[in-house]
Coordinates of C-alpha atoms in Angstrom, one line a residue:
M1 CA -183.9 181.3 123.9
P2 CA -185.6 179.4 121.2
E3 CA -184.8 175.4 121.4
P4 CA -183.8 173.9 117.8
E5 CA -186.8 171.7 116.3
A6 CA -186.7 168.0 117.2
P7 CA -186.9 165.6 114.3
A8 CA -190.4 164.1 113.9
R9 CA -191.6 160.6 114.0
P10 CA -191.2 159.4 110.2
G11 CA -194.7 158.3 109.4
R12 CA -197.3 160.6 110.7
R13 CA -199.8 161.9 107.9
A14 CA -199.2 165.6 107.4
P15 CA -202.4 167.7 108.1
R16 CA -201.9 170.1 105.3
P17 CA -204.5 169.9 102.3
R18 CA -203.1 169.0 98.8
P19 CA -202.9 172.0 96.4
A20 CA -205.2 172.0 93.4
R21 CA -203.3 170.4 90.6
R22 CA -203.8 170.9 86.9
G23 CA -204.8 167.7 84.6
R24 CA -202.7 164.9 85.2
E25 CA -199.7 166.4 86.9
Q26 CA -198.1 164.2 89.5
A27 CA -196.9 165.7 92.8
I28 CA -193.5 165.2 94.0
D29 CA -191.4 166.4 96.9
L30 CA -187.6 166.8 96.3
A31 CA -184.7 166.1 98.8
L32 CA -181.5 167.8 98.0
Q33 CA -178.1 167.0 99.4
G34 CA -175.6 169.4 99.8
G35 CA -171.9 169.1 98.6
G36 CA -170.2 172.9 97.8
S37 CA -169.7 173.2 93.9
H38 CA -171.0 169.2 93.6
G39 CA -174.2 171.0 93.9
A40 CA -174.1 171.9 90.2
F41 CA -174.9 168.1 89.6
T42 CA -178.2 168.8 91.3
W43 CA -179.0 171.7 89.4
G44 CA -178.6 169.8 86.2
V45 CA -181.0 167.3 87.7
L46 CA -183.7 170.2 88.7
D47 CA -182.9 171.7 84.8
R48 CA -184.4 168.3 83.4
L49 CA -187.0 167.5 85.8
L50 CA -188.5 171.1 85.5
E51 CA -189.0 170.5 81.7
D52 CA -191.7 167.9 82.6
E53 CA -194.8 169.7 83.1
G54 CA -196.5 166.8 84.4
L55 CA -194.3 166.8 87.6
A56 CA -195.9 169.1 89.7
V57 CA -193.4 170.0 92.7
D58 CA -194.7 170.3 96.1
G59 CA -192.2 170.5 98.7
V60 CA -188.3 170.8 98.5
S61 CA -186.0 170.1 101.5
G62 CA -182.4 171.1 101.3
T63 CA -179.1 171.4 103.1
S64 CA -176.1 173.6 102.2
A65 CA -175.9 173.5 98.2
G66 CA -179.2 172.0 98.2
A67 CA -180.8 174.5 100.2
L68 CA -179.5 177.4 98.0
N69 CA -180.4 175.2 95.0
A70 CA -184.2 174.8 96.4
A71 CA -184.2 178.5 97.4
V72 CA -183.2 179.7 94.1
M73 CA -185.4 177.5 92.2
A74 CA -188.3 178.5 94.5
T75 CA -187.3 182.3 93.7
G76 CA -187.7 181.8 90.3
W77 CA -190.7 179.7 90.1
A78 CA -192.8 182.5 92.2
E79 CA -191.6 185.0 89.7
G80 CA -191.7 183.2 86.3
G81 CA -193.0 179.5 86.7
R82 CA -190.9 176.8 85.4
A83 CA -189.1 178.6 82.9
G84 CA -188.2 181.2 85.6
A85 CA -187.1 178.3 87.9
R86 CA -184.8 177.1 85.3
A87 CA -183.5 180.4 84.4
A88 CA -182.8 181.7 88.0
L89 CA -180.7 178.5 88.4
A90 CA -178.7 179.0 85.6
A91 CA -178.2 182.6 86.4
F92 CA -176.8 181.6 90.0
W93 CA -174.8 179.1 89.0
H94 CA -173.0 181.1 86.5
D95 CA -172.6 183.8 89.1
V96 CA -171.0 181.2 91.5
A97 CA -168.4 180.3 88.6
T98 CA -165.0 181.8 88.1
P99 CA -163.1 181.8 84.8
A100 CA -160.6 179.0 84.3
G101 CA -157.1 180.2 85.7
S102 CA -159.0 183.2 87.5
A103 CA -158.5 181.6 90.9
C104 CA -155.9 179.7 93.1
F105 CA -157.8 176.6 93.2
G106 CA -158.0 175.6 89.7
R107 CA -156.5 172.7 87.5
T108 CA -152.6 172.0 87.6
A109 CA -150.5 171.9 84.6
A110 CA -150.2 167.9 85.0
A111 CA -154.0 167.4 85.9
P112 CA -155.5 164.0 84.8
P113 CA -158.0 164.1 81.8
G114 CA -161.7 164.2 82.6
L115 CA -163.4 165.1 85.5
A116 CA -160.3 164.1 87.8
A117 CA -158.7 167.3 86.1
Y118 CA -160.9 169.2 88.4
N119 CA -159.7 167.8 91.7
L120 CA -157.5 170.0 94.0
D121 CA -155.6 167.8 96.2
A122 CA -152.4 168.0 94.3
N123 CA -152.8 172.0 93.9
P124 CA -150.2 173.6 95.9
F125 CA -152.3 176.4 96.9
Y126 CA -155.1 174.0 98.2
V127 CA -152.5 172.0 100.1
L128 CA -151.4 174.9 101.9
S129 CA -154.8 176.2 102.7
Q130 CA -155.6 173.0 104.2
Q131 CA -152.6 173.3 106.6
W132 CA -153.7 176.7 107.2
L133 CA -156.9 175.8 108.4
K134 CA -155.4 173.4 110.9
L135 CA -153.9 176.0 112.5
F136 CA -156.2 179.0 112.4
S137 CA -160.1 179.2 112.6
P138 CA -162.2 181.9 111.0
Y139 CA -162.2 183.7 114.2
Q140 CA -158.4 183.8 114.1
F141 CA -157.6 184.7 110.4
N142 CA -160.6 186.8 110.2
P143 CA -160.7 188.4 113.9
F144 CA -163.0 191.5 113.0
N145 CA -165.3 189.9 110.5
L146 CA -164.6 192.4 108.1
P147 CA -167.2 193.6 105.2
G148 CA -166.6 191.7 101.9
S149 CA -165.2 188.6 103.7
D150 CA -168.3 186.7 103.2
P151 CA -169.1 186.8 99.1
L152 CA -171.7 183.9 99.2
R153 CA -173.8 186.4 100.9
D154 CA -173.9 189.0 98.2
I155 CA -174.6 186.1 95.6
V156 CA -177.4 184.6 97.6
Q157 CA -178.8 188.1 98.1
R158 CA -178.7 188.7 94.2
H159 CA -180.4 185.5 93.6
V160 CA -182.9 184.9 96.4
R161 CA -186.1 186.9 97.3
P162 CA -187.7 186.0 100.8
A163 CA -191.2 187.4 99.8
A164 CA -191.0 184.7 97.0
L165 CA -190.3 182.1 99.1
R166 CA -192.9 183.4 101.6
E167 CA -195.8 183.7 99.0
G168 CA -194.6 181.5 96.1
P169 CA -196.2 178.0 95.3
L170 CA -193.3 175.5 96.8
S171 CA -193.1 174.9 100.3
V172 CA -188.8 175.2 101.1
F173 CA -187.5 173.4 104.1
V174 CA -184.0 174.4 105.0
T175 CA -181.8 172.5 107.7
A176 CA -178.9 174.2 109.8
T177 CA -177.2 172.5 112.8
S178 CA -177.5 174.1 116.2
V179 CA -173.7 174.4 117.4
R180 CA -174.9 174.6 121.0
T181 CA -177.0 171.5 121.1
G182 CA -175.9 169.5 117.6
Q183 CA -179.4 169.1 116.9
P184 CA -181.2 170.3 113.4
R185 CA -183.3 173.1 113.0
V186 CA -185.6 173.3 110.0
F187 CA -186.6 176.8 108.6
D188 CA -189.8 176.7 106.7
R189 CA -191.0 179.1 104.1
Q190 CA -192.7 181.6 106.7
A191 CA -189.0 181.7 108.5
L192 CA -187.3 181.6 104.8
G193 CA -189.8 184.7 103.9
S194 CA -188.9 186.7 107.0
E195 CA -185.8 188.8 107.7
I196 CA -183.8 185.7 108.8
G197 CA -184.3 183.9 105.6
I198 CA -180.8 185.0 104.1
D199 CA -179.3 184.0 107.4
A200 CA -180.7 180.6 107.4
L201 CA -179.5 179.8 103.8
L202 CA -176.0 180.8 104.9
A203 CA -176.0 179.0 108.1
S204 CA -177.1 175.8 106.2
A205 CA -173.9 176.1 104.2
C206 CA -171.6 177.3 106.8
L207 CA -168.7 175.0 107.2
P208 CA -167.1 175.8 110.3
Q209 CA -163.5 175.4 109.2
L210 CA -164.1 178.2 106.8
F211 CA -166.9 180.4 108.1
R212 CA -168.1 181.9 111.3
A213 CA -171.2 180.6 112.8
V214 CA -174.3 182.2 111.7
H215 CA -176.4 183.9 114.7
I216 CA -179.9 183.8 114.5
E217 CA -182.3 184.7 117.2
G218 CA -179.3 184.5 119.6
E219 CA -178.4 180.7 118.5
P220 CA -175.3 179.9 116.3
Y221 CA -175.6 177.4 113.6
W222 CA -173.4 175.4 111.2
D223 CA -173.8 173.5 108.2
G224 CA -177.1 171.5 108.0
G225 CA -175.1 168.4 106.9
Y226 CA -173.9 167.7 110.5
S227 CA -177.7 166.9 111.4
G228 CA -179.6 166.1 108.1
N229 CA -178.3 165.9 104.5
P230 CA -181.0 166.6 103.6
A231 CA -183.9 166.1 106.2
L232 CA -186.5 164.3 105.1
W233 CA -189.1 164.5 108.2
P234 CA -190.2 168.1 107.2
L235 CA -191.4 166.4 103.9
I236 CA -193.5 163.9 105.7
Y237 CA -195.1 166.2 108.2
E238 CA -195.7 169.5 106.1
T239 CA -196.5 168.4 103.0
P240 CA -199.4 165.6 102.0
T241 CA -197.0 164.2 98.6
L242 CA -196.4 160.8 99.0
D243 CA -193.7 160.4 96.6
V244 CA -190.2 161.6 97.5
L245 CA -187.3 162.0 94.8
L246 CA -183.7 162.1 96.7
V247 CA -180.8 164.0 94.8
K248 CA -177.8 162.2 96.1
I249 CA -174.4 163.6 95.3
N250 CA -172.6 162.5 98.3
P251 CA -171.4 158.6 98.2
L252 CA -172.4 156.1 100.7
V253 CA -169.8 153.7 99.9
R254 CA -166.1 154.3 98.9
D255 CA -163.9 151.4 98.1
G256 CA -160.1 151.2 99.6
L257 CA -158.8 152.2 102.7
P258 CA -157.9 156.0 103.3
D259 CA -154.6 156.0 105.0
T260 CA -153.2 159.6 105.0
P261 CA -154.6 161.9 107.3
A262 CA -156.3 164.1 104.6
E263 CA -157.9 161.0 103.3
I264 CA -159.2 160.0 106.7
A265 CA -160.6 163.3 107.3
D266 CA -162.4 163.5 104.2
R267 CA -164.0 160.1 104.6
V268 CA -165.1 160.9 108.4
N269 CA -166.7 164.1 106.8
E270 CA -168.6 161.9 104.1
I271 CA -169.9 159.4 106.8
T272 CA -171.0 162.3 109.4
F273 CA -172.6 164.0 106.5
N274 CA -174.6 160.8 105.2
A275 CA -175.3 159.5 108.8
G276 CA -178.4 161.9 109.2
L277 CA -180.1 160.8 105.9
V278 CA -179.5 157.0 106.5
G279 CA -181.0 157.2 109.9
E280 CA -184.1 158.7 108.5
L281 CA -184.2 156.4 105.6
R282 CA -183.6 153.4 108.0
A283 CA -186.8 154.7 110.1
I284 CA -188.9 155.2 106.8
G285 CA -188.0 151.8 105.7
F286 CA -189.4 150.3 109.3
V287 CA -192.5 152.2 109.0
Q288 CA -193.1 150.9 105.3
R289 CA -192.5 147.3 106.4
L290 CA -195.1 147.7 109.3
V291 CA -197.7 149.2 106.8
E292 CA -197.0 146.7 104.5
E293 CA -197.7 144.0 107.0
G294 CA -200.6 145.3 108.2
R295 CA -199.3 146.2 111.7
L296 CA -200.0 149.9 111.5
E297 CA -203.3 151.6 110.2
P298 CA -202.4 152.9 106.6
G299 CA -204.9 155.8 107.2
R300 CA -202.6 157.2 109.7
Y301 CA -199.0 156.7 108.4
K302 CA -197.6 157.9 105.2
H303 CA -196.5 154.9 103.0
L304 CA -194.0 157.0 101.2
R305 CA -193.0 156.1 97.5
L306 CA -189.1 157.0 97.7
H307 CA -187.2 157.6 94.1
M308 CA -183.5 158.6 93.6
V309 CA -181.6 160.2 91.3
A310 CA -177.6 159.8 91.5
D311 CA -174.6 158.9 89.0
D312 CA -172.0 157.5 91.7
E313 CA -170.1 156.3 88.7
G314 CA -169.9 159.6 87.0
L315 CA -168.9 161.4 90.0
A316 CA -166.5 158.7 91.1
P317 CA -163.3 160.4 89.8
L318 CA -163.8 163.4 92.1
H319 CA -161.7 163.9 95.0
P320 CA -163.6 165.7 98.3
S321 CA -161.4 168.6 97.5
S322 CA -163.0 169.2 94.1
K323 CA -166.3 170.7 96.2
L324 CA -164.2 174.0 96.3
N325 CA -163.5 174.2 92.5
T326 CA -165.9 176.8 91.1
E327 CA -164.4 177.0 87.4
R328 CA -167.3 177.5 85.1
S329 CA -166.1 174.6 83.1
F330 CA -166.4 172.3 86.1
L331 CA -169.8 173.4 86.9
E332 CA -171.2 173.2 83.5
A333 CA -169.7 169.6 83.1
L334 CA -171.6 168.5 86.4
H335 CA -175.0 170.2 85.0
S336 CA -174.5 168.0 82.2
L337 CA -174.0 165.1 84.3
G338 CA -177.1 166.0 86.4
R339 CA -179.4 166.2 83.3
A340 CA -178.2 163.0 82.0
A341 CA -179.1 161.2 85.4
A342 CA -182.2 162.9 85.5
E343 CA -183.2 161.8 81.8
R344 CA -182.0 158.3 82.7
W345 CA -184.3 158.1 85.9
L346 CA -187.4 159.7 83.8
S347 CA -186.8 157.2 81.0
A348 CA -186.7 154.4 83.2
H349 CA -188.8 155.4 86.4
R350 CA -191.4 158.2 85.4
D351 CA -194.3 156.1 85.1
A352 CA -193.9 154.9 88.7
V353 CA -194.6 158.3 90.2
G354 CA -197.9 158.0 91.9
R355 CA -197.6 154.2 91.8
H356 CA -194.9 152.8 93.6
S357 CA -191.1 153.3 95.0
T358 CA -188.3 152.8 92.7
L359 CA -185.6 153.1 95.3
D360 CA -185.2 149.6 97.2
L361 CA -184.1 150.6 100.8
G362 CA -183.1 147.2 101.6
T363 CA -180.7 147.1 98.6
F364 CA -179.6 150.7 99.2
L365 CA -178.7 150.7 102.8
A366 CA -177.3 147.1 102.6
P367 CA -173.6 146.8 103.9
R368 CA -171.6 146.0 100.9
R369 CA -168.1 144.3 100.8
G370 CA -165.2 145.9 98.5

């Protein structure tokens, strides 16, 4: 039985040669977090970044919704360049979307204004479903794994073509978590371009409370967020690019103390899903400091230039329950937020790509009192 891949040391230089670039293009890697329907925020970010023809995307690492964004974008890019990537992402998220009022998980009559209207924590159907999931696992409420019980598979198959991932210009890395060992496994373009490609994407988005584990080559996998949201080390090892842009949709900091069972569980999940990323960023920061101090040979270690697009304030009104809300108007609102966040980053930091980091790890990872 194959063993899951182990995380690599964060500083070693990748051996793969840099692909040819046109003119003054600046190469950049993308790291895309997962977060259910909040991945539509990342759709908006990518939509705006793809308009900048001076940014040449090299590698993309994604987990869960971030993995789906990466695979759909890479499929569209392989078949139609930047315009094809933008069109592919729009088609995917419109396929995911449900019309207002067509699903149980929608806004209630007394919903507050703004994005908070899309929270589901007060929706009676959502509350009942959470109680149900505490009593029954996917193996119990769907014991025969009935056909049609996994609509996400059908959507992914409509929008991702494994051959495009294998042969296209973007290197895609997708993280899933081994149930048996708890370790991450990163599926690269060769794996994603094979017959296990669709399963790897579904494994990366497999929340165990909602879906049965996805078996690949005899190994069961759950959501990649438990071990890397997203994994950064594949970008360090497998691409030569030094600029890495993190698209962050999950909050590191939440003010206030959760005091109900649901709030406590939600916060524990957020902390768990951020732990792998925080650990890798701390390791990268350590290597950066050693290189800057001359204690490591710069030619042998990548001195990464880190960047981040986020909108913590804009996403702050959203309860974790909203990650299950797929109303079209909600997804389009998140897309608009993402585009605006990317526009702000481009205006403030575009010229830094290829020159220096714009994400201060010391400040970003520093503990903060509420």
